[in-house]
Amino acid sequence: MSIRPVKRLIKSKPTTEGAGVHLRRAFGFGNTSEFDPFLLLDDFRNDVPEDYLAGFPWHPHRGIETITYVLAGTVEHGDSMGNHGAIAAGDVQWMTAGSGIIHQEMPKGDHAGRMHGFQLWANLPSSLKMTAPRYQEVKALDIPEIKDDDGTQVRVVCGKFWGKSGPVDGIAADPIYLDVSVPPGRRKTLPVGITRHAFAYVFAGDGKFCNASEPLSVPTEPVSWADTKPPAEADNRSLVLFDRGDELMVQAGDEGIRFLLVSGKPLEEPVAWYGPIVMNTQEQLRQAFNELEKGTFLKQKSSGAGG
């Protein structure tokens, strides 16, 4: 078994999106090949209603999937085909934009004014860029939660983990999307498929993602582990990008650590990207924007929850 080294440790950066929503972007835009098949991760945790209530009014998507995971407050959504609904604390909405959808997402705070959640964008392979749009809306109670003997808890949003399968299915990149909590002071090893790109996004507590296997108890000579880089400290709003390996190790700090752990199989396809439309060539991108201007962007009715 090989522990994944930490390739990069990044602090999410403040940015403004939609009609003036203040959020933090962990990664997105520019060259995202190291995260392939994922394109963007936004952390929209905010306790100041005027910083998020303007929301994300009508905008198009094509060629991607957007995954919204809410921790506090609600997000109301609607689209140009008449679908509408809301997701609340613990819920997930997985929207496959496919050939195209025009929608809006409007966050509402909880009783204390908090709006906490994440949005992840996953790319679609060229063969599915123009697939029919669909929603998968998953309520908190339908997301399996596993508790290990040492107190580690894992919510399985998507994919298979520790013998449980998440409720979201039929996703092209075969992603695994987990919400992991490790108790204070615990060291935990978690499996990650060796062919996948993987990252963790810390949103509570802190810890170290260890760069090497555990040292030998009685080394007989100077061995390589002694010369490895020290483990990376990761605290709130830290993104940890992992290199190759088949498992990762985390050492929780004094308050424990909670993080999203996301992995997927790279598509390794060209990306032509402008805003919420992601295709494979510049010509396909131009065509999408021409269709938006002409009013021929929407190809078919979406399906699934929310419809």
CSV table of C-alpha atoms in Angstrom, one decimal:
chain,number,residue,atom,x,y,z
A,1,MET,CA,0.0,0.0,0.0
A,2,SER,CA,1.3,3.4,-0.9
A,3,ILE,CA,0.4,6.6,1.0
A,4,ARG,CA,-0.4,9.5,-1.3
A,5,PRO,CA,2.0,12.4,-0.8
A,6,VAL,CA,0.7,15.9,-0.6
A,7,LYS,CA,1.3,17.6,-4.0
A,8,ARG,CA,0.0,21.0,-3.0
A,9,LEU,CA,-1.7,22.9,-0.1
A,10,ILE,CA,-3.8,25.8,-1.2
A,11,LYS,CA,-5.9,28.3,0.8
A,12,SER,CA,-9.3,29.1,-0.8
A,13,LYS,CA,-9.5,32.6,-2.1
A,14,PRO,CA,-12.3,35.2,-1.6
A,15,THR,CA,-14.2,35.9,-4.8
A,16,THR,CA,-17.6,37.2,-5.8
A,17,GLU,CA,-20.0,35.4,-8.1
A,18,GLY,CA,-23.6,35.6,-9.3
A,19,ALA,CA,-25.3,38.8,-8.4
A,20,GLY,CA,-22.8,39.6,-5.7
A,21,VAL,CA,-22.4,36.4,-3.6
A,22,HIS,CA,-19.3,36.5,-1.5
A,23,LEU,CA,-17.6,33.1,-1.4
A,24,ARG,CA,-14.2,31.4,-1.5
A,25,ARG,CA,-12.9,29.5,-4.4
A,26,ALA,CA,-10.6,26.5,-3.7
A,27,PHE,CA,-9.8,25.9,-7.3
A,28,GLY,CA,-11.3,26.7,-10.7
A,29,PHE,CA,-10.7,28.4,-14.1
A,30,GLY,CA,-7.2,28.4,-15.6
A,31,ASN,CA,-5.5,25.1,-15.9
A,32,THR,CA,-7.3,22.5,-13.7
A,33,SER,CA,-5.8,19.4,-15.3
A,34,GLU,CA,-4.4,18.2,-11.9
A,35,PHE,CA,-8.0,18.0,-10.7
A,36,ASP,CA,-9.4,16.4,-13.8
A,37,PRO,CA,-12.4,15.5,-14.1
A,38,PHE,CA,-13.2,18.3,-11.6
A,39,LEU,CA,-13.2,21.9,-12.7
A,40,LEU,CA,-14.1,24.1,-9.7
A,41,LEU,CA,-14.9,24.0,-6.0
A,42,ASP,CA,-16.6,26.9,-4.3
A,43,ASP,CA,-17.1,27.3,-0.6
A,44,PHE,CA,-20.1,29.5,-0.1
A,45,ARG,CA,-20.2,29.6,3.7
A,46,ASN,CA,-21.4,33.0,4.9
A,47,ASP,CA,-23.0,34.3,8.0
A,48,VAL,CA,-23.9,37.8,6.6
A,49,PRO,CA,-27.2,37.6,4.6
A,50,GLU,CA,-26.5,40.7,2.5
A,51,ASP,CA,-23.4,38.9,1.2
A,52,TYR,CA,-25.3,36.0,-0.3
A,53,LEU,CA,-29.1,36.8,-0.7
A,54,ALA,CA,-28.7,38.2,-4.2
A,55,GLY,CA,-27.9,34.7,-5.2
A,56,PHE,CA,-27.2,33.3,-8.7
A,57,PRO,CA,-29.9,34.6,-11.0
A,58,TRP,CA,-30.6,33.0,-14.4
A,59,HIS,CA,-27.5,31.6,-16.1
A,60,PRO,CA,-26.7,28.8,-18.6
A,61,HIS,CA,-24.7,25.6,-18.2
A,62,ARG,CA,-23.6,23.1,-20.8
A,63,GLY,CA,-21.1,20.2,-20.8
A,64,ILE,CA,-20.7,19.9,-17.0
A,65,GLU,CA,-22.3,18.6,-13.8
A,66,THR,CA,-22.7,20.8,-10.8
A,67,ILE,CA,-22.9,19.3,-7.3
A,68,THR,CA,-24.3,21.4,-4.5
A,69,TYR,CA,-23.9,20.2,-0.9
A,70,VAL,CA,-25.7,22.3,1.8
A,71,LEU,CA,-24.7,22.3,5.4
A,72,ALA,CA,-26.9,25.2,6.7
A,73,GLY,CA,-29.7,27.3,5.2
A,74,THR,CA,-31.4,26.3,2.0
A,75,VAL,CA,-30.8,26.8,-1.8
A,76,GLU,CA,-33.9,27.3,-3.9
A,77,HIS,CA,-33.5,26.5,-7.5
A,78,GLY,CA,-35.5,26.8,-10.7
A,79,ASP,CA,-34.9,26.4,-14.4
A,80,SER,CA,-36.2,27.5,-17.8
A,81,MET,CA,-38.0,24.2,-18.3
A,82,GLY,CA,-40.2,24.6,-15.2
A,83,ASN,CA,-38.3,22.5,-12.7
A,84,HIS,CA,-38.0,23.9,-9.2
A,85,GLY,CA,-37.3,22.8,-5.7
A,86,ALA,CA,-35.1,23.5,-2.6
A,87,ILE,CA,-32.2,21.7,-0.9
A,88,ALA,CA,-31.6,22.2,2.9
A,89,ALA,CA,-29.0,21.2,5.5
A,90,GLY,CA,-27.4,17.9,4.6
A,91,ASP,CA,-29.0,17.7,1.2
A,92,VAL,CA,-27.3,17.3,-2.2
A,93,GLN,CA,-28.3,18.3,-5.6
A,94,TRP,CA,-26.4,16.8,-8.5
A,95,MET,CA,-27.3,18.6,-11.8
A,96,THR,CA,-26.2,17.2,-15.1
A,97,ALA,CA,-26.4,20.2,-17.4
A,98,GLY,CA,-25.5,18.1,-20.5
A,99,SER,CA,-26.7,19.8,-23.7
A,100,GLY,CA,-27.8,22.8,-21.8
A,101,ILE,CA,-29.9,24.3,-19.1
A,102,ILE,CA,-30.7,27.8,-17.9
A,103,HIS,CA,-31.3,28.0,-14.2
A,104,GLN,CA,-31.1,30.1,-11.1
A,105,GLU,CA,-30.0,29.2,-7.5
A,106,MET,CA,-31.1,31.5,-4.7
A,107,PRO,CA,-29.6,30.9,-1.2
A,108,LYS,CA,-31.6,31.5,2.0
A,109,GLY,CA,-30.0,31.6,5.5
A,110,ASP,CA,-31.1,29.6,8.5
A,111,HIS,CA,-32.7,31.2,11.6
A,112,ALA,CA,-29.3,32.5,12.5
A,113,GLY,CA,-28.6,33.9,9.1
A,114,ARG,CA,-26.1,31.2,8.2
A,115,MET,CA,-25.7,29.9,4.6
A,116,HIS,CA,-23.1,27.2,4.4
A,117,GLY,CA,-22.4,24.9,1.5
A,118,PHE,CA,-20.2,23.9,-1.4
A,119,GLN,CA,-20.5,23.7,-5.1
A,120,LEU,CA,-18.3,21.3,-7.2
A,121,TRP,CA,-18.2,21.3,-11.0
A,122,ALA,CA,-17.4,18.0,-12.7
A,123,ASN,CA,-16.6,17.8,-16.4
A,124,LEU,CA,-18.5,15.6,-18.8
A,125,PRO,CA,-16.7,13.4,-21.4
A,126,SER,CA,-17.0,14.5,-25.0
A,127,SER,CA,-19.4,11.6,-25.6
A,128,LEU,CA,-21.9,13.0,-23.0
A,129,LYS,CA,-21.5,16.8,-23.4
A,130,MET,CA,-24.8,16.9,-25.3
A,131,THR,CA,-26.7,14.4,-23.1
A,132,ALA,CA,-30.2,15.2,-21.8
A,133,PRO,CA,-30.1,17.4,-18.7
A,134,ARG,CA,-31.2,15.7,-15.4
A,135,TYR,CA,-31.3,16.3,-11.7
A,136,GLN,CA,-30.6,14.0,-8.8
A,137,GLU,CA,-31.8,15.5,-5.6
A,138,VAL,CA,-30.9,13.7,-2.4
A,139,LYS,CA,-32.2,14.4,1.0
A,140,ALA,CA,-29.9,14.2,4.1
A,141,LEU,CA,-31.6,11.1,5.5
A,142,ASP,CA,-30.8,9.2,2.3
A,143,ILE,CA,-27.1,9.7,2.5
A,144,PRO,CA,-25.4,6.8,4.2
A,145,GLU,CA,-23.3,7.6,7.2
A,146,ILE,CA,-20.7,5.2,8.5
A,147,LYS,CA,-19.1,5.4,11.9
A,148,ASP,CA,-15.9,3.5,12.5
A,149,ASP,CA,-14.8,2.1,15.8
A,150,ASP,CA,-12.4,5.0,16.4
A,151,GLY,CA,-15.2,7.5,16.0
A,152,THR,CA,-14.4,8.5,12.4
A,153,GLN,CA,-17.6,9.3,10.6
A,154,VAL,CA,-18.1,9.3,6.8
A,155,ARG,CA,-21.1,10.5,4.8
A,156,VAL,CA,-21.1,8.8,1.4
A,157,VAL,CA,-22.7,11.2,-1.1
A,158,CYS,CA,-21.5,9.4,-4.2
A,159,GLY,CA,-19.5,6.3,-5.0
A,160,LYS,CA,-18.6,3.3,-2.9
A,161,PHE,CA,-16.7,3.5,0.4
A,162,TRP,CA,-16.3,1.1,3.2
A,163,GLY,CA,-19.0,-1.2,1.8
A,164,LYS,CA,-21.6,1.5,1.4
A,165,SER,CA,-22.8,3.2,-1.8
A,166,GLY,CA,-23.9,6.8,-2.1
A,167,PRO,CA,-27.3,7.6,-3.5
A,168,VAL,CA,-26.1,9.6,-6.5
A,169,ASP,CA,-25.5,7.3,-9.5
A,170,GLY,CA,-24.9,7.2,-13.3
A,171,ILE,CA,-22.2,9.8,-13.1
A,172,ALA,CA,-19.7,9.7,-16.0
A,173,ALA,CA,-16.5,10.3,-14.0
A,174,ASP,CA,-17.3,7.6,-11.5
A,175,PRO,CA,-16.6,10.1,-8.7
A,176,ILE,CA,-16.4,9.4,-5.0
A,177,TYR,CA,-17.6,12.3,-2.8
A,178,LEU,CA,-17.3,11.9,0.9
A,179,ASP,CA,-17.8,14.1,4.0
A,180,VAL,CA,-15.2,12.9,6.5
A,181,SER,CA,-14.9,13.7,10.3
A,182,VAL,CA,-11.9,12.4,12.3
A,183,PRO,CA,-12.0,12.8,16.1
A,184,PRO,CA,-9.3,14.8,17.9
A,185,GLY,CA,-5.8,13.3,17.9
A,186,ARG,CA,-6.8,10.3,15.8
A,187,ARG,CA,-4.7,9.1,12.8
A,188,LYS,CA,-6.7,7.6,10.0
A,189,THR,CA,-5.9,5.9,6.8
A,190,LEU,CA,-8.5,6.1,4.0
A,191,PRO,CA,-8.4,4.2,0.7
A,192,VAL,CA,-8.4,6.0,-2.6
A,193,GLY,CA,-8.2,4.2,-6.0
A,194,ILE,CA,-4.7,4.5,-7.5
A,195,THR,CA,-5.9,5.7,-10.9
A,196,ARG,CA,-7.9,8.6,-9.5
A,197,HIS,CA,-7.1,12.3,-9.0
A,198,ALA,CA,-8.0,13.2,-5.4
A,199,PHE,CA,-8.2,16.2,-3.2
A,200,ALA,CA,-9.4,17.1,0.3
A,201,TYR,CA,-11.1,20.4,1.4
A,202,VAL,CA,-10.9,21.1,5.1
A,203,PHE,CA,-13.8,23.0,6.5
A,204,ALA,CA,-13.6,22.4,10.3
A,205,GLY,CA,-10.8,21.8,12.7
A,206,ASP,CA,-7.3,21.0,11.4
A,207,GLY,CA,-4.8,18.2,10.9
A,208,LYS,CA,-1.8,16.9,9.0
A,209,PHE,CA,-2.0,14.9,5.8
A,210,CYS,CA,1.0,12.8,6.1
A,211,ASN,CA,3.5,12.6,3.3
A,212,ALA,CA,5.0,9.2,4.0
A,213,SER,CA,4.4,5.8,5.5
A,214,GLU,CA,4.8,5.4,9.2
A,215,PRO,CA,8.4,5.3,10.3
A,216,LEU,CA,10.0,2.0,11.2
A,217,SER,CA,10.1,1.5,15.0
A,218,VAL,CA,13.8,0.5,15.0
A,219,PRO,CA,15.6,1.8,11.9
A,220,THR,CA,18.9,0.0,11.3
A,221,GLU,CA,20.3,2.6,9.1
A,222,PRO,CA,19.3,6.2,7.9
A,223,VAL,CA,16.2,5.5,5.8
A,224,SER,CA,14.4,7.7,3.3
A,225,TRP,CA,11.4,8.4,5.5
A,226,ALA,CA,13.6,10.5,7.8
A,227,ASP,CA,14.3,12.8,5.0
A,228,THR,CA,10.8,13.3,3.7
A,229,LYS,CA,9.1,16.7,3.9
A,230,PRO,CA,7.2,17.3,7.1
A,231,PRO,CA,3.4,16.6,6.9
A,232,ALA,CA,1.3,19.4,5.6
A,233,GLU,CA,-0.7,21.4,8.2
A,234,ALA,CA,-4.2,21.9,6.8
A,235,ASP,CA,-6.8,24.0,8.6
A,236,ASN,CA,-10.2,25.6,7.8
A,237,ARG,CA,-10.6,26.5,4.1
A,238,SER,CA,-7.5,24.5,3.1
A,239,LEU,CA,-7.4,22.5,-0.1
A,240,VAL,CA,-5.0,19.5,-0.2
A,241,LEU,CA,-4.2,18.1,-3.6
A,242,PHE,CA,-2.8,14.6,-3.5
A,243,ASP,CA,-0.2,12.9,-5.7
A,244,ARG,CA,-0.6,9.2,-6.7
A,245,GLY,CA,-1.0,6.3,-4.3
A,246,ASP,CA,-3.8,4.0,-3.1
A,247,GLU,CA,-4.5,5.5,0.3
A,248,LEU,CA,-4.1,8.7,2.3
A,249,MET,CA,-3.3,9.3,5.9
A,250,VAL,CA,-4.6,12.1,8.1
A,251,GLN,CA,-3.6,13.1,11.6
A,252,ALA,CA,-6.4,15.1,13.3
A,253,GLY,CA,-5.6,18.1,15.4
A,254,ASP,CA,-6.8,19.0,18.9
A,255,GLU,CA,-10.3,19.8,17.7
A,256,GLY,CA,-10.6,17.0,15.2
A,257,ILE,CA,-10.9,17.6,11.5
A,258,ARG,CA,-13.7,17.6,9.0
A,259,PHE,CA,-13.2,17.6,5.2
A,260,LEU,CA,-14.6,16.8,1.9
A,261,LEU,CA,-12.7,14.0,0.2
A,262,VAL,CA,-13.3,13.9,-3.6
A,263,SER,CA,-11.7,11.6,-6.2
A,264,GLY,CA,-12.5,10.8,-9.8
A,265,LYS,CA,-11.1,9.1,-12.9
A,266,PRO,CA,-9.4,11.7,-15.2
A,267,LEU,CA,-11.0,12.2,-18.5
A,268,GLU,CA,-7.8,13.4,-20.2
A,269,GLU,CA,-9.7,15.3,-22.8
A,270,PRO,CA,-9.1,18.9,-24.2
A,271,VAL,CA,-11.1,21.6,-22.4
A,272,ALA,CA,-12.5,24.7,-24.0
A,273,TRP,CA,-14.0,26.7,-21.2
A,274,TYR,CA,-15.7,30.0,-20.8
A,275,GLY,CA,-17.7,30.7,-17.6
A,276,PRO,CA,-20.5,28.1,-17.1
A,277,ILE,CA,-20.0,26.4,-20.5
A,278,VAL,CA,-17.3,23.7,-20.8
A,279,MET,CA,-16.7,22.0,-24.2
A,280,ASN,CA,-13.8,20.3,-25.9
A,281,THR,CA,-13.0,22.8,-28.7
A,282,GLN,CA,-13.2,26.6,-29.2
A,283,GLU,CA,-15.6,26.0,-32.1
A,284,GLN,CA,-18.0,24.1,-29.9
A,285,LEU,CA,-17.8,27.0,-27.4
A,286,ARG,CA,-18.5,29.6,-30.1
A,287,GLN,CA,-21.5,27.5,-31.2
A,288,ALA,CA,-22.9,27.4,-27.7
A,289,PHE,CA,-22.8,31.1,-27.3
A,290,ASN,CA,-24.2,31.6,-30.8
A,291,GLU,CA,-27.1,29.4,-29.8
A,292,LEU,CA,-27.6,31.4,-26.6
A,293,GLU,CA,-27.9,34.6,-28.7
A,294,LYS,CA,-30.3,33.0,-31.2
A,295,GLY,CA,-32.5,31.3,-28.5
A,296,THR,CA,-31.7,27.8,-29.7
A,297,PHE,CA,-29.5,26.8,-26.7
A,298,LEU,CA,-32.0,24.5,-24.9
A,299,LYS,CA,-32.3,21.1,-26.7
A,300,GLN,CA,-34.6,19.0,-24.5
A,301,LYS,CA,-36.5,18.8,-21.3
A,302,SER,CA,-34.5,17.8,-18.2
A,303,SER,CA,-35.4,14.8,-16.2
A,304,GLY,CA,-35.0,13.5,-12.6
A,305,ALA,CA,-35.7,15.0,-9.2
A,306,GLY,CA,-36.7,18.6,-9.2
A,307,GLY,CA,-38.8,18.1,-12.4
